[in-house]
MMTF fields as JSON, N, C-alpha, C and O atoms, coordinates in Angstrom:
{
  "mmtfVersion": "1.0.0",
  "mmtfProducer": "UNKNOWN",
  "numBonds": 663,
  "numAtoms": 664,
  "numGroups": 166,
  "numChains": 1,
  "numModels": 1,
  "chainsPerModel": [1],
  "groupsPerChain": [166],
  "chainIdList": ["A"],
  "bondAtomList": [4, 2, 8, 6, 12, 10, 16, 14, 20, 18, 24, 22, 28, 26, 32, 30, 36, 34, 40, 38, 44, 42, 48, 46, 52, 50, 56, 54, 60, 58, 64, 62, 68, 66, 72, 70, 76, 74, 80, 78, 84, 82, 88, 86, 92, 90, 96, 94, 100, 98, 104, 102, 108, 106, 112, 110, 116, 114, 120, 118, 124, 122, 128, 126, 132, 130, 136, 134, 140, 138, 144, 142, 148, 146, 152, 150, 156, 154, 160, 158, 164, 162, 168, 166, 172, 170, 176, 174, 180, 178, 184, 182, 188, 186, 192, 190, 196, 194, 200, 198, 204, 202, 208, 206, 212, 210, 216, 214, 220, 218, 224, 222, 228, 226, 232, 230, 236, 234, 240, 238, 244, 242, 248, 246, 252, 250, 256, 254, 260, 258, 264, 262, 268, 266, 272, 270, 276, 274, 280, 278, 284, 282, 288, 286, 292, 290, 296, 294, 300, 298, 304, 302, 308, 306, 312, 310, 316, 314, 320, 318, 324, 322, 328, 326, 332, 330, 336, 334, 340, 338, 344, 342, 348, 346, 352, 350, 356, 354, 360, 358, 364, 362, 368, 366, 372, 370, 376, 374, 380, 378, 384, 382, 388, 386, 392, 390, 396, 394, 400, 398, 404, 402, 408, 406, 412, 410, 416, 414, 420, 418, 424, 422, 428, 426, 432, 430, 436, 434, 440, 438, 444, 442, 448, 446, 452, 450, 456, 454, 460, 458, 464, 462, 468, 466, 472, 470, 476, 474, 480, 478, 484, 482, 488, 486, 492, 490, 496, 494, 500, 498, 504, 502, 508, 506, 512, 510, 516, 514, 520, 518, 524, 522, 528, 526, 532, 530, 536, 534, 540, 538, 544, 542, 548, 546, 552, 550, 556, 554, 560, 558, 564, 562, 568, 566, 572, 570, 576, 574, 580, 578, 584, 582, 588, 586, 592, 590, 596, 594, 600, 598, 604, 602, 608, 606, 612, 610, 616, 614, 620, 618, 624, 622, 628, 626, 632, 630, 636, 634, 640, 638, 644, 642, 648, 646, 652, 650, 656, 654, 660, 658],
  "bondOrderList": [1, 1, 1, 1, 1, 1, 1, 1, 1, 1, 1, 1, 1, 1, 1, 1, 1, 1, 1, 1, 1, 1, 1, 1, 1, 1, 1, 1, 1, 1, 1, 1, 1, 1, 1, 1, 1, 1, 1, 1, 1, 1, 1, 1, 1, 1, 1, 1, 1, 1, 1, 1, 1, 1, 1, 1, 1, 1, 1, 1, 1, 1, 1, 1, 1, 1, 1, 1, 1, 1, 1, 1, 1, 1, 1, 1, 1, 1, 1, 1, 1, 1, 1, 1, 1, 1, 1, 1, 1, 1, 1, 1, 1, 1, 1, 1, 1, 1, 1, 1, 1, 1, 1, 1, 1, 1, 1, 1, 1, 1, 1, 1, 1, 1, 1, 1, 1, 1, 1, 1, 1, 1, 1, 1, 1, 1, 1, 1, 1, 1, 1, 1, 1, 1, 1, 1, 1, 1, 1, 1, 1, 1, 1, 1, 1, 1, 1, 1, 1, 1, 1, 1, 1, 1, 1, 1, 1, 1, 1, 1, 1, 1, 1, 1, 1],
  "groupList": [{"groupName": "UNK", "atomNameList": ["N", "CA", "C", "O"], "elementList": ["N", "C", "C", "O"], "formalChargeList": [0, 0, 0, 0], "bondAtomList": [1, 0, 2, 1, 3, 2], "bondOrderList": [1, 1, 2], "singleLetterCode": "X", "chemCompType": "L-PEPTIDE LINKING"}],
  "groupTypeList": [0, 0, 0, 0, 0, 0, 0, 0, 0, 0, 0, 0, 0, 0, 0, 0, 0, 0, 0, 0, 0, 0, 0, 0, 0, 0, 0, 0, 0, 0, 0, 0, 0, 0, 0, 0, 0, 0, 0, 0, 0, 0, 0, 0, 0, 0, 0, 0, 0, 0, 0, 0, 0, 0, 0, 0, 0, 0, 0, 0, 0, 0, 0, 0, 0, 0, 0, 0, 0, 0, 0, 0, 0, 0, 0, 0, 0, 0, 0, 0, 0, 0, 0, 0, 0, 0, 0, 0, 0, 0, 0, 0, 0, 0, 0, 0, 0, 0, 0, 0, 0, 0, 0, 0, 0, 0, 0, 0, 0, 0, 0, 0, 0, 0, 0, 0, 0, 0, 0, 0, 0, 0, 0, 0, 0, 0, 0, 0, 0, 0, 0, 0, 0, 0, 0, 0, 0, 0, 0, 0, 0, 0, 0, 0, 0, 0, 0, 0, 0, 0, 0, 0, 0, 0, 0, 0, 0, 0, 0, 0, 0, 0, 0, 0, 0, 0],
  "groupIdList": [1, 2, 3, 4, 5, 6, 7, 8, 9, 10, 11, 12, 13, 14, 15, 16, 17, 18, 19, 20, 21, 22, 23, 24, 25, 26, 27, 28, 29, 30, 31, 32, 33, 34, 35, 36, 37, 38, 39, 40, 41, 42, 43, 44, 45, 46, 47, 48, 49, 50, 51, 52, 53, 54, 55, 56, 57, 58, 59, 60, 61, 62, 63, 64, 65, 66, 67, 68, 69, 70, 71, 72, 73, 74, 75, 76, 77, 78, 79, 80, 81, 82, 83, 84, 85, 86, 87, 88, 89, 90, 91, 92, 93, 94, 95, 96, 97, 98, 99, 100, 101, 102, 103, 104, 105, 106, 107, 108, 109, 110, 111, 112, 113, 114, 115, 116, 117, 118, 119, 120, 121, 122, 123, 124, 125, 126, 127, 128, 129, 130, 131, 132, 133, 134, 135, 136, 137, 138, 139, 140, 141, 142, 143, 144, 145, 146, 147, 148, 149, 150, 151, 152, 153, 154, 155, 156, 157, 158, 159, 160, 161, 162, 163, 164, 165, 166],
  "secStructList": [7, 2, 2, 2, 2, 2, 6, 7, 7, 3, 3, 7, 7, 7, 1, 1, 2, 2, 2, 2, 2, 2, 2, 2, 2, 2, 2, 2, 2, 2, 2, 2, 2, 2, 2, 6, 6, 6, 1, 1, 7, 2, 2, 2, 2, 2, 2, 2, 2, 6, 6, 3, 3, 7, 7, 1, 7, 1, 4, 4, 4, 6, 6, 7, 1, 3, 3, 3, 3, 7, 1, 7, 1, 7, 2, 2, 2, 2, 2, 2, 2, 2, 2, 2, 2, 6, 6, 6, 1, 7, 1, 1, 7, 3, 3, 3, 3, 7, 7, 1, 1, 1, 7, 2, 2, 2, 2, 2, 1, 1, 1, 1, 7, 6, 6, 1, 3, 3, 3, 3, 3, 3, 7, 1, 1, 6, 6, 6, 7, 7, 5, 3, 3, 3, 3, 3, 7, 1, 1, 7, 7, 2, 2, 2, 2, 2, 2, 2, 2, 2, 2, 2, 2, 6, 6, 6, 7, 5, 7, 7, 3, 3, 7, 1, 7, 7],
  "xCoordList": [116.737, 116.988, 116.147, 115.81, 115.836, 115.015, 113.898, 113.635, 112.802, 111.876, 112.006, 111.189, 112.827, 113.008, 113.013, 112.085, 114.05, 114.287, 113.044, 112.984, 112.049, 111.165, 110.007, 109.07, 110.033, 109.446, 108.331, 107.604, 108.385, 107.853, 108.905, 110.128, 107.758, 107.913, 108.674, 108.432, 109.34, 110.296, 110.908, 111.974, 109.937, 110.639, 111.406, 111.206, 112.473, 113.851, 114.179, 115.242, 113.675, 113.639, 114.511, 114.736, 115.167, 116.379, 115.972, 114.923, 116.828, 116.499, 116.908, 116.426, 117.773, 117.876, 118.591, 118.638, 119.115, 119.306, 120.456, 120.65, 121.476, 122.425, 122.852, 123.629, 121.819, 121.757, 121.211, 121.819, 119.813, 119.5, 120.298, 120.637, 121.019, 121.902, 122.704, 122.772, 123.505, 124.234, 123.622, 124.179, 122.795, 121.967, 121.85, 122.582, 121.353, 121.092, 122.311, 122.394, 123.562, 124.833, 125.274, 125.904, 125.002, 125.215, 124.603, 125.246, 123.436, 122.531, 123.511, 124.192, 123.244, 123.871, 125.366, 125.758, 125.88, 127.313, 127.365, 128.032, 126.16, 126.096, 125.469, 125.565, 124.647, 124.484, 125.425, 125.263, 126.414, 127.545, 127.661, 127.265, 128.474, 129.226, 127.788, 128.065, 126.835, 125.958, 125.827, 125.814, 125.654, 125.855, 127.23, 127.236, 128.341, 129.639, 129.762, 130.917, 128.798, 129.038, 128.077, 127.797, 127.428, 126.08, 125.277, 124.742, 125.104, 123.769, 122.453, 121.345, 122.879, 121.89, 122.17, 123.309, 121.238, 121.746, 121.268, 120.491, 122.106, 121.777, 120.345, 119.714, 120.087, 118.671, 117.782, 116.799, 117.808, 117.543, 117.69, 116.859, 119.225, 119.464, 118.352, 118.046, 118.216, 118.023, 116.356, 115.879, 115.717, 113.933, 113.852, 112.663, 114.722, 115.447, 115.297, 114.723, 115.936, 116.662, 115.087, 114.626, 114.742, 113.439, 112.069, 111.142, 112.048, 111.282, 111.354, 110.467, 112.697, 113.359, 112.707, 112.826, 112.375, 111.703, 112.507, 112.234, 114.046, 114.279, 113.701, 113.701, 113.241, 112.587, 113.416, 114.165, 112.925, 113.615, 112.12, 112.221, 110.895, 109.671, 108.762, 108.794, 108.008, 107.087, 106.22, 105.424, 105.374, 104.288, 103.665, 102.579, 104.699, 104.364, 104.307, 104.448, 104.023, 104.168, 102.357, 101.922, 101.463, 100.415, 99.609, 98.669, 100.505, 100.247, 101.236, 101.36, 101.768, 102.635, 101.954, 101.273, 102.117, 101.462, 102.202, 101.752, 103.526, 104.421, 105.543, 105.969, 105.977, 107.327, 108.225, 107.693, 109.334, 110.26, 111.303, 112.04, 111.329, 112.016, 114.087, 114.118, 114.903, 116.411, 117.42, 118.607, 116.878, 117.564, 118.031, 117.73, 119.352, 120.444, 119.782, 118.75, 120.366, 119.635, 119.663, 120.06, 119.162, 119.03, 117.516, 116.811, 117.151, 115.475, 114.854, 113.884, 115.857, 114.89, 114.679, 113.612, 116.085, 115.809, 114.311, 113.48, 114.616, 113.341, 112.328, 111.738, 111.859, 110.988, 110.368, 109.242, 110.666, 111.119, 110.383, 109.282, 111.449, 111.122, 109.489, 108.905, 108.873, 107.776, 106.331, 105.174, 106.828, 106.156, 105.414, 104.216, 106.787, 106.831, 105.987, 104.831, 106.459, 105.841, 104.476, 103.919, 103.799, 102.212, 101.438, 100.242, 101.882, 101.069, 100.778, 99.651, 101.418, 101.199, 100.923, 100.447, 101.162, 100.653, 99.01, 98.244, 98.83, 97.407, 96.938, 97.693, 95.659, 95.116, 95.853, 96.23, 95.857, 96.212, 97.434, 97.959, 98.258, 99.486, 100.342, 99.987, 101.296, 102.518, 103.127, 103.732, 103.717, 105.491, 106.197, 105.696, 107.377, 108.349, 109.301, 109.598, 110.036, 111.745, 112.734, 112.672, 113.473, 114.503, 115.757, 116.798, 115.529, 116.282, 116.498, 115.604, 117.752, 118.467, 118.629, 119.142, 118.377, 118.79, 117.651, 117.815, 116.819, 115.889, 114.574, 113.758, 114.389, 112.692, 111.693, 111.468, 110.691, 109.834, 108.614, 108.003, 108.374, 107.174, 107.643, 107.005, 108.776, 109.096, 109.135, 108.694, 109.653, 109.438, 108.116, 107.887, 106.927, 105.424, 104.845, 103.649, 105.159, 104.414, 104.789, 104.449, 105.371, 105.59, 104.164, 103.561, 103.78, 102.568, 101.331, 100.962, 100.746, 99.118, 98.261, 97.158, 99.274, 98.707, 99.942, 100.628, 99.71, 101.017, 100.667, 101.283, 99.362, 99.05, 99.308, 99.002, 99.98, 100.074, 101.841, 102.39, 102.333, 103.835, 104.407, 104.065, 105.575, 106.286, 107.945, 108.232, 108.861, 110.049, 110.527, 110.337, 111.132, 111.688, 113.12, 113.854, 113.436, 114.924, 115.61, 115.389, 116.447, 116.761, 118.59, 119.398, 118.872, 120.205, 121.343, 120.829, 122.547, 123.636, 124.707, 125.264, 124.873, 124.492, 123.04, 122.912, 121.843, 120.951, 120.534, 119.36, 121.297, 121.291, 121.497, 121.05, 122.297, 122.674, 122.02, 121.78, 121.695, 120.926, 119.661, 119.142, 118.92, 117.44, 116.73, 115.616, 117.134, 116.082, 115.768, 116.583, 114.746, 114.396, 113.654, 112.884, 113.846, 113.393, 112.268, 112.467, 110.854, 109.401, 109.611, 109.563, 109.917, 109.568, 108.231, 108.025, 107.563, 106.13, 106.29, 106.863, 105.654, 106.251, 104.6, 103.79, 104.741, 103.453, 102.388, 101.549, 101.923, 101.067, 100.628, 99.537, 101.566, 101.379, 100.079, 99.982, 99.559, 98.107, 98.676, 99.55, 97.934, 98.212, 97.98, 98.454, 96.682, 96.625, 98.124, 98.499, 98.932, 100.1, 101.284, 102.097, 101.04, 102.127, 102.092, 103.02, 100.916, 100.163, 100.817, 101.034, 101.025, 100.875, 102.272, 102.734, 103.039, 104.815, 105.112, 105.957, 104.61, 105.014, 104.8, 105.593, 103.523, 103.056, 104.25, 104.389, 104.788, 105.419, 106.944, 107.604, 107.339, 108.896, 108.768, 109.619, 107.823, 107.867, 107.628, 108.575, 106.498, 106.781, 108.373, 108.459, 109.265, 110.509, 111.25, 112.401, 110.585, 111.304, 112.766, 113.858, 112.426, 112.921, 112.19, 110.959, 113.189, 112.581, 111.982, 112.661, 110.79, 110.41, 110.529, 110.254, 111.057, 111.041, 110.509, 111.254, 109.238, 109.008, 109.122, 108.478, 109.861, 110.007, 109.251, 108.488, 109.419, 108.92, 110.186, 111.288, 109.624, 110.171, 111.0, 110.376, 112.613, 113.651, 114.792, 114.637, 116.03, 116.951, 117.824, 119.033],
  "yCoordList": [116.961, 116.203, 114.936, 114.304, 114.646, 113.086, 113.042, 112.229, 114.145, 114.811, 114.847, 114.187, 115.454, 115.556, 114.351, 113.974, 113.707, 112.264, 111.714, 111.242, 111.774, 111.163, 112.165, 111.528, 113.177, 113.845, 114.875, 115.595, 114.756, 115.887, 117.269, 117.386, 118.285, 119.278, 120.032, 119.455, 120.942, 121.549, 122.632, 122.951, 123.627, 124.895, 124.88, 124.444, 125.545, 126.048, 127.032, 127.529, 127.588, 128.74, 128.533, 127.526, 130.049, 130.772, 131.532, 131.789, 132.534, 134.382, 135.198, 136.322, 134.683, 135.165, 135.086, 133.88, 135.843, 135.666, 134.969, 134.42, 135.094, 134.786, 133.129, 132.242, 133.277, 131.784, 130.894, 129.937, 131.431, 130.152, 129.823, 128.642, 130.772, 130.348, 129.712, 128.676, 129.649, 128.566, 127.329, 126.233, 127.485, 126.017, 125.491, 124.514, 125.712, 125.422, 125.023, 124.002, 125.9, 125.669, 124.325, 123.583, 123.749, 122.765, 122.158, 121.113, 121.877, 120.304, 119.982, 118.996, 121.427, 120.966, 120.295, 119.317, 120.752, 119.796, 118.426, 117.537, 118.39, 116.726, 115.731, 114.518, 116.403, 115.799, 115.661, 114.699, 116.355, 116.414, 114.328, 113.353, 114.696, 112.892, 111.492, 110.32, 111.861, 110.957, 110.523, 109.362, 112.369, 112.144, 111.854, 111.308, 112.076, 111.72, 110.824, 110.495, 109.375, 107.999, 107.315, 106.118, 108.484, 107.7, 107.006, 105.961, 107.659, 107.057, 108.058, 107.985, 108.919, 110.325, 110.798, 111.047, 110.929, 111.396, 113.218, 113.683, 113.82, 115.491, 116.057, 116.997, 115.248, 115.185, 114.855, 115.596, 114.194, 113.253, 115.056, 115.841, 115.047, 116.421, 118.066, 119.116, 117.693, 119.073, 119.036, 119.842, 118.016, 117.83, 117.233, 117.184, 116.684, 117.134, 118.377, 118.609, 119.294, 120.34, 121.365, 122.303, 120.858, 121.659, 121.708, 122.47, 120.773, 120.463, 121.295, 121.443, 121.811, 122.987, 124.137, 124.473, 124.487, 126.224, 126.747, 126.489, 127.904, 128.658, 130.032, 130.873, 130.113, 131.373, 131.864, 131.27, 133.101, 133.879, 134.096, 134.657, 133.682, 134.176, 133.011, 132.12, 132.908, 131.831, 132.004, 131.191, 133.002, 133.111, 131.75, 131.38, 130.954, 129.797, 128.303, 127.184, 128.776, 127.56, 127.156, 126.05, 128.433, 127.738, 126.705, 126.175, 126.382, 124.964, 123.566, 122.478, 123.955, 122.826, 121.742, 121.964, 120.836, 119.446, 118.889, 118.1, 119.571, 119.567, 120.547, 120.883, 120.985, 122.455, 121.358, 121.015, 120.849, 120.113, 121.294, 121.826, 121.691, 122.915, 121.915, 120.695, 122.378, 121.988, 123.216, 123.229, 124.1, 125.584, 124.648, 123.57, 126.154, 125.268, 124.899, 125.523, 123.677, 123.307, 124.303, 124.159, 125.558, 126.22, 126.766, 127.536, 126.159, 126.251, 127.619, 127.629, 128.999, 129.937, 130.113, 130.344, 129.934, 129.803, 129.289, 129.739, 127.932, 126.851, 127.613, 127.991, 128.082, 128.53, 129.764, 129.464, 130.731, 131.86, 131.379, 131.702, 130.364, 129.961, 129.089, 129.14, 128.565, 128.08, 128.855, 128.562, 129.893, 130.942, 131.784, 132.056, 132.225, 132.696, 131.489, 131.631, 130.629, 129.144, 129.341, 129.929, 128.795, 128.796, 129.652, 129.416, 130.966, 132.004, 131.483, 131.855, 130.716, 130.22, 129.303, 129.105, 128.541, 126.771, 126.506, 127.124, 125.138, 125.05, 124.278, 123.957, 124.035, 123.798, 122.184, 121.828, 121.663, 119.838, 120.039, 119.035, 120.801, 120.673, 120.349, 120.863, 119.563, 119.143, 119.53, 119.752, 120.096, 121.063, 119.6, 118.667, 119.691, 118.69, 119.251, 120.176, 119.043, 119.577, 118.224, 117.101, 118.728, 118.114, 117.856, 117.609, 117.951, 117.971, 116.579, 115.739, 116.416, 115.085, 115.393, 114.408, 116.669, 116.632, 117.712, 117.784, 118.271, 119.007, 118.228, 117.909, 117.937, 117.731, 118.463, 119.646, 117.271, 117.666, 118.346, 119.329, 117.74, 118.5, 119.977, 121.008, 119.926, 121.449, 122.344, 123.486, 121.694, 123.014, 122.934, 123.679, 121.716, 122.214, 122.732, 122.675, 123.487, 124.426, 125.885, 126.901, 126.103, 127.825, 127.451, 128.413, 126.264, 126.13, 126.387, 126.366, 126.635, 127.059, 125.361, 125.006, 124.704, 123.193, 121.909, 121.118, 122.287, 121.003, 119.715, 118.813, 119.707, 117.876, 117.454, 116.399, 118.625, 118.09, 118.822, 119.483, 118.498, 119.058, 117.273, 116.426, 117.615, 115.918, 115.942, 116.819, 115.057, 115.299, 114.303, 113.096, 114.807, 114.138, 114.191, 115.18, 112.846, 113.191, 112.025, 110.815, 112.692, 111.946, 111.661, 112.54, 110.599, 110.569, 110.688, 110.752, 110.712, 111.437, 110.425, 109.704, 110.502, 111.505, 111.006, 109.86, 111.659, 111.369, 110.967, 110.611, 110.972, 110.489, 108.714, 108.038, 108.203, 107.126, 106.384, 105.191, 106.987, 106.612, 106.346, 107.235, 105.147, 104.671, 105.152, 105.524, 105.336, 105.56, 107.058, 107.812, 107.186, 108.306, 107.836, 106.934, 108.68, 108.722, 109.809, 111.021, 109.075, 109.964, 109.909, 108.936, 111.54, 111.467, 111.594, 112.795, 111.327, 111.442, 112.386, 112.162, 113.617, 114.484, 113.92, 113.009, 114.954, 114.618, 114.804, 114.367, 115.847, 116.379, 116.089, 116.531, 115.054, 114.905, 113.614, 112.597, 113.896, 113.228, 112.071, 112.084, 110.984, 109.777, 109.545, 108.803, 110.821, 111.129, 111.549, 111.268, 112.559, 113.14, 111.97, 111.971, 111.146, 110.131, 109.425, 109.113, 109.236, 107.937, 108.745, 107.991, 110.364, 111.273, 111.345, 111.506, 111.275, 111.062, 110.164, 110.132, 108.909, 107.466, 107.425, 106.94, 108.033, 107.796, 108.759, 108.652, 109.43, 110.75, 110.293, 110.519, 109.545, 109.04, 107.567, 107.13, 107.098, 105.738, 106.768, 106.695, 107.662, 107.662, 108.575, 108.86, 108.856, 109.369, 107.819, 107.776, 106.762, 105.55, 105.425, 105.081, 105.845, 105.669, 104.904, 104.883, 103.981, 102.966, 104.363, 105.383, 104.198, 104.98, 104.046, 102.867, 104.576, 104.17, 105.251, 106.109, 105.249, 105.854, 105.88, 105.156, 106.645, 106.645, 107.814, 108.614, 107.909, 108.984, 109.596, 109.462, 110.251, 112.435, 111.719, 111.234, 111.483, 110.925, 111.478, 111.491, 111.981, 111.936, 110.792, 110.958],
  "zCoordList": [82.7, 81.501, 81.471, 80.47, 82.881, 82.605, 82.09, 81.204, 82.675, 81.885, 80.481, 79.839, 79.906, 78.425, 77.77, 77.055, 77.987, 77.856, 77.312, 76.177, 78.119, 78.125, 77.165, 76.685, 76.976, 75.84, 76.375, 75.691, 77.806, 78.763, 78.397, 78.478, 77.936, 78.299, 79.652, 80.712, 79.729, 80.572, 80.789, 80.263, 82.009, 82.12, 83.281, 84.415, 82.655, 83.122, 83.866, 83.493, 84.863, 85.529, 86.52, 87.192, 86.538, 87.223, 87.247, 86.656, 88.19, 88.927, 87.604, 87.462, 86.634, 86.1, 84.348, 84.105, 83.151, 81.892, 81.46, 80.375, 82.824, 82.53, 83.348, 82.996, 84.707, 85.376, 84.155, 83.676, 83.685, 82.685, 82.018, 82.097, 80.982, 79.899, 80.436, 79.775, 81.382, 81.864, 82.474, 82.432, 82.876, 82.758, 81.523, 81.37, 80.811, 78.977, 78.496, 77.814, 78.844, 78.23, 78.895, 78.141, 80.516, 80.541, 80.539, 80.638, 80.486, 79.592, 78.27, 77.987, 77.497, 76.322, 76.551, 75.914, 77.228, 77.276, 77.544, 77.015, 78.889, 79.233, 78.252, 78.439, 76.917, 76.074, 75.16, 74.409, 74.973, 74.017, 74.009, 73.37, 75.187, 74.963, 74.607, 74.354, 74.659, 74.503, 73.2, 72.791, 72.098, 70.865, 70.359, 69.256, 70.872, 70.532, 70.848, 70.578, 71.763, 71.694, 70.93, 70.996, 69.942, 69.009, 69.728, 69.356, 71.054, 71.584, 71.302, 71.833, 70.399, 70.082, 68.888, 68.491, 68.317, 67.041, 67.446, 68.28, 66.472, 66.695, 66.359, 66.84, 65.469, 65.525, 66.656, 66.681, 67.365, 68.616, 69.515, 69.973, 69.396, 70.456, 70.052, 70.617, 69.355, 69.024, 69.592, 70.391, 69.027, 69.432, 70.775, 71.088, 71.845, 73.184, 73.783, 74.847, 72.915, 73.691, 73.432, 74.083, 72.542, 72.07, 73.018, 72.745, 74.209, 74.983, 76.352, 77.192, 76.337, 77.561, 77.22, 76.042, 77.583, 77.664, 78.945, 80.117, 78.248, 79.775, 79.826, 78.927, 80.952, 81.391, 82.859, 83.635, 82.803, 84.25, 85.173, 86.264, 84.745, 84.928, 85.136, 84.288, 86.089, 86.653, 86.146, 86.615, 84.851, 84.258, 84.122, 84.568, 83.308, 82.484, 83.178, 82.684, 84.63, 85.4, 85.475, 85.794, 85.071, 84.962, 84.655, 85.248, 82.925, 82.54, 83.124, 82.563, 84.227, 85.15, 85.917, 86.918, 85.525, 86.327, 87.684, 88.514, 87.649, 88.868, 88.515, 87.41, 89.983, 89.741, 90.615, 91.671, 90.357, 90.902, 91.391, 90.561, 92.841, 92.906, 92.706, 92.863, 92.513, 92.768, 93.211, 92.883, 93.889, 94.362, 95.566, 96.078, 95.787, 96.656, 98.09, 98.338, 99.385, 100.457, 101.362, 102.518, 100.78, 101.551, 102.067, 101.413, 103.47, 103.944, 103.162, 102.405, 103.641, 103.128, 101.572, 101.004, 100.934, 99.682, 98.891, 98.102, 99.748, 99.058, 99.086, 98.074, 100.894, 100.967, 100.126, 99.731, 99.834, 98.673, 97.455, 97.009, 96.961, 95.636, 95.903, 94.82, 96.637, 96.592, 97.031, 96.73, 97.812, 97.87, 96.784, 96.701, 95.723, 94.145, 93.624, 93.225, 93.645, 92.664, 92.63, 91.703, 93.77, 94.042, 93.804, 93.973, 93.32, 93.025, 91.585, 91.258, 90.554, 89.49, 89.085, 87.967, 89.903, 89.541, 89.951, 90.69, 89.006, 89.132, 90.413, 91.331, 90.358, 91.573, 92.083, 93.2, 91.152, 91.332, 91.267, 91.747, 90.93, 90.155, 91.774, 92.835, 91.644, 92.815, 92.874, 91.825, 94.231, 94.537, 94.905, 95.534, 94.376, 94.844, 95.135, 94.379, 96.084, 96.36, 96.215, 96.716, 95.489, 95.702, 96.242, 95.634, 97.664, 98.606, 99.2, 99.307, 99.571, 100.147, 101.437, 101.966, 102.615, 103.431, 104.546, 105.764, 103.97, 104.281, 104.69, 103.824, 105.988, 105.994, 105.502, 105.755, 104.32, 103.585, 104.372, 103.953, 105.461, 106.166, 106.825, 106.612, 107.604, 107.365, 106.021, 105.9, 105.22, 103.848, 103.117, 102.164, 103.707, 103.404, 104.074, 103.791, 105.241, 106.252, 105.346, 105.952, 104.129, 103.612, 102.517, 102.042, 102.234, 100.881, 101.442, 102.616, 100.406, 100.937, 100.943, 101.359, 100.342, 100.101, 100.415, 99.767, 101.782, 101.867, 102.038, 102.605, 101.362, 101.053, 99.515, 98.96, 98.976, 97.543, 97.659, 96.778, 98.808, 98.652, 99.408, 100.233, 98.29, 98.479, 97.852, 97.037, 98.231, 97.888, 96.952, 97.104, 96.011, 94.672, 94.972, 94.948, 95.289, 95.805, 94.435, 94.481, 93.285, 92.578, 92.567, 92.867, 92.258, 93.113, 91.772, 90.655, 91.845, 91.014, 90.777, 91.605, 89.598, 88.172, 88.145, 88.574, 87.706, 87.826, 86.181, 86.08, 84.921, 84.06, 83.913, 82.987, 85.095, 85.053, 86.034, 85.851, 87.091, 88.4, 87.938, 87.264, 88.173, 88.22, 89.089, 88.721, 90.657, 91.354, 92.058, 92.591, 91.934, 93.054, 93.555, 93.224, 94.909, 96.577, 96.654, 96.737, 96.605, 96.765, 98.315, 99.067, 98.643, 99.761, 100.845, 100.672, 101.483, 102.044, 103.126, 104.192, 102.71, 104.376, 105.303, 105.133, 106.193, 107.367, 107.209, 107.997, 105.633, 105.27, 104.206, 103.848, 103.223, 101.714, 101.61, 102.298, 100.966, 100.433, 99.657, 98.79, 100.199, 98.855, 97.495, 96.635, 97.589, 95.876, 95.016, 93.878, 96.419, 95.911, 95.449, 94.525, 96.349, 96.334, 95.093, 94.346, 95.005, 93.934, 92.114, 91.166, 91.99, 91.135, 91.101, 89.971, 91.982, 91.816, 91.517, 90.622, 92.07, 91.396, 90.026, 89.219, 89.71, 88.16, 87.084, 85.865, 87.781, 87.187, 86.888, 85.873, 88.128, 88.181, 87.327, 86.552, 87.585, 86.694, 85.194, 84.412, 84.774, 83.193, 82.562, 81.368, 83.346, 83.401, 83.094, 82.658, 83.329, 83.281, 84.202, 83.749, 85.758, 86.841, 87.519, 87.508, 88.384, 89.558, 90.747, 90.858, 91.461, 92.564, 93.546, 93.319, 95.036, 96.521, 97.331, 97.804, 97.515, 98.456, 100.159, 100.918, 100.446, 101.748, 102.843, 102.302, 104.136, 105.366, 105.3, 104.769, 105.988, 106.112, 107.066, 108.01, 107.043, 108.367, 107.549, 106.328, 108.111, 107.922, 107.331, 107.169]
}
């Protein structure tokens, strides 16, 4: 949603027709009370919601400038899903995980490019929360770093970048 917010484009990918739709079904809910406190008009929601693209299919990750993975903390999972990822994303484009508890340099040893793999750790509710945590694994490039900061600041979040530690 912060993405959107901000008028970035946003695909929605799940394993599958019925995971997305329930993703979709709850954005839309967490926007409910925003427009029911007239901090949104439905208009507002709708050219919002219009910026989500859900898919079950990584085709469309080609035109992706970053894949922010959020699959559960589970190592192989991640790994899986970034495996799938990279076959589609572009050459510059950034893997981020968003993991709070997973070392980032372990889950950039599954990329073919783990100097452009880095962790987006954004904290909860992340609608209300300012900051995320750029994480720096052992391998991530400062170009990468420099490309998350620019990314979390135009989300209009505070960035702290920190090292790959528990």
């Amino acid at each position: 949603m912060a993405y959107a917010n901000a008028g970035i484009p946003v695909l929605l990918k799940d394993v599958d027709q019925a995971a997305v739709d329930r993703g979709m079904a709850t954005i839309g809910k967490n926007y409910e009370s925003t427009v029911s406190k007239g901090k949104m008009t439905p208009e507002a929601l709708a050219a919002t919601l219009s910026l989500i693209t859900p898919t079950t299919s990584y085709d469309a990750f080609g035109q992706a400038d970053i894949d922010v993975e959020a699959v559960f903390e589970d190592r192989n999972v991640k790994a899986e899903t970034f495996a799938k990822a990279q076959q589609y994303l572009k050459s510059d484009a950034i893997f981020a995980s968003n993991t709070s508890t997973l070392p980032i340099t372990e889950l950039s040893e599954g990329v073919d490019r783990p100097d452009d793999f880095i962790g987006l750790h954004f904290f909860s509710p992340v609608d209300k929360m300012p900051l995320v945590e750029i994480i720096k694994g052992g391998k991530t490039s400062e170009a990468t770093v420099a490309k998350a900061i620019d990314v979390v600041q135009l989300i209009k979040k505070t960035p702290i970048v920190v090292n790959d530690s528990r």
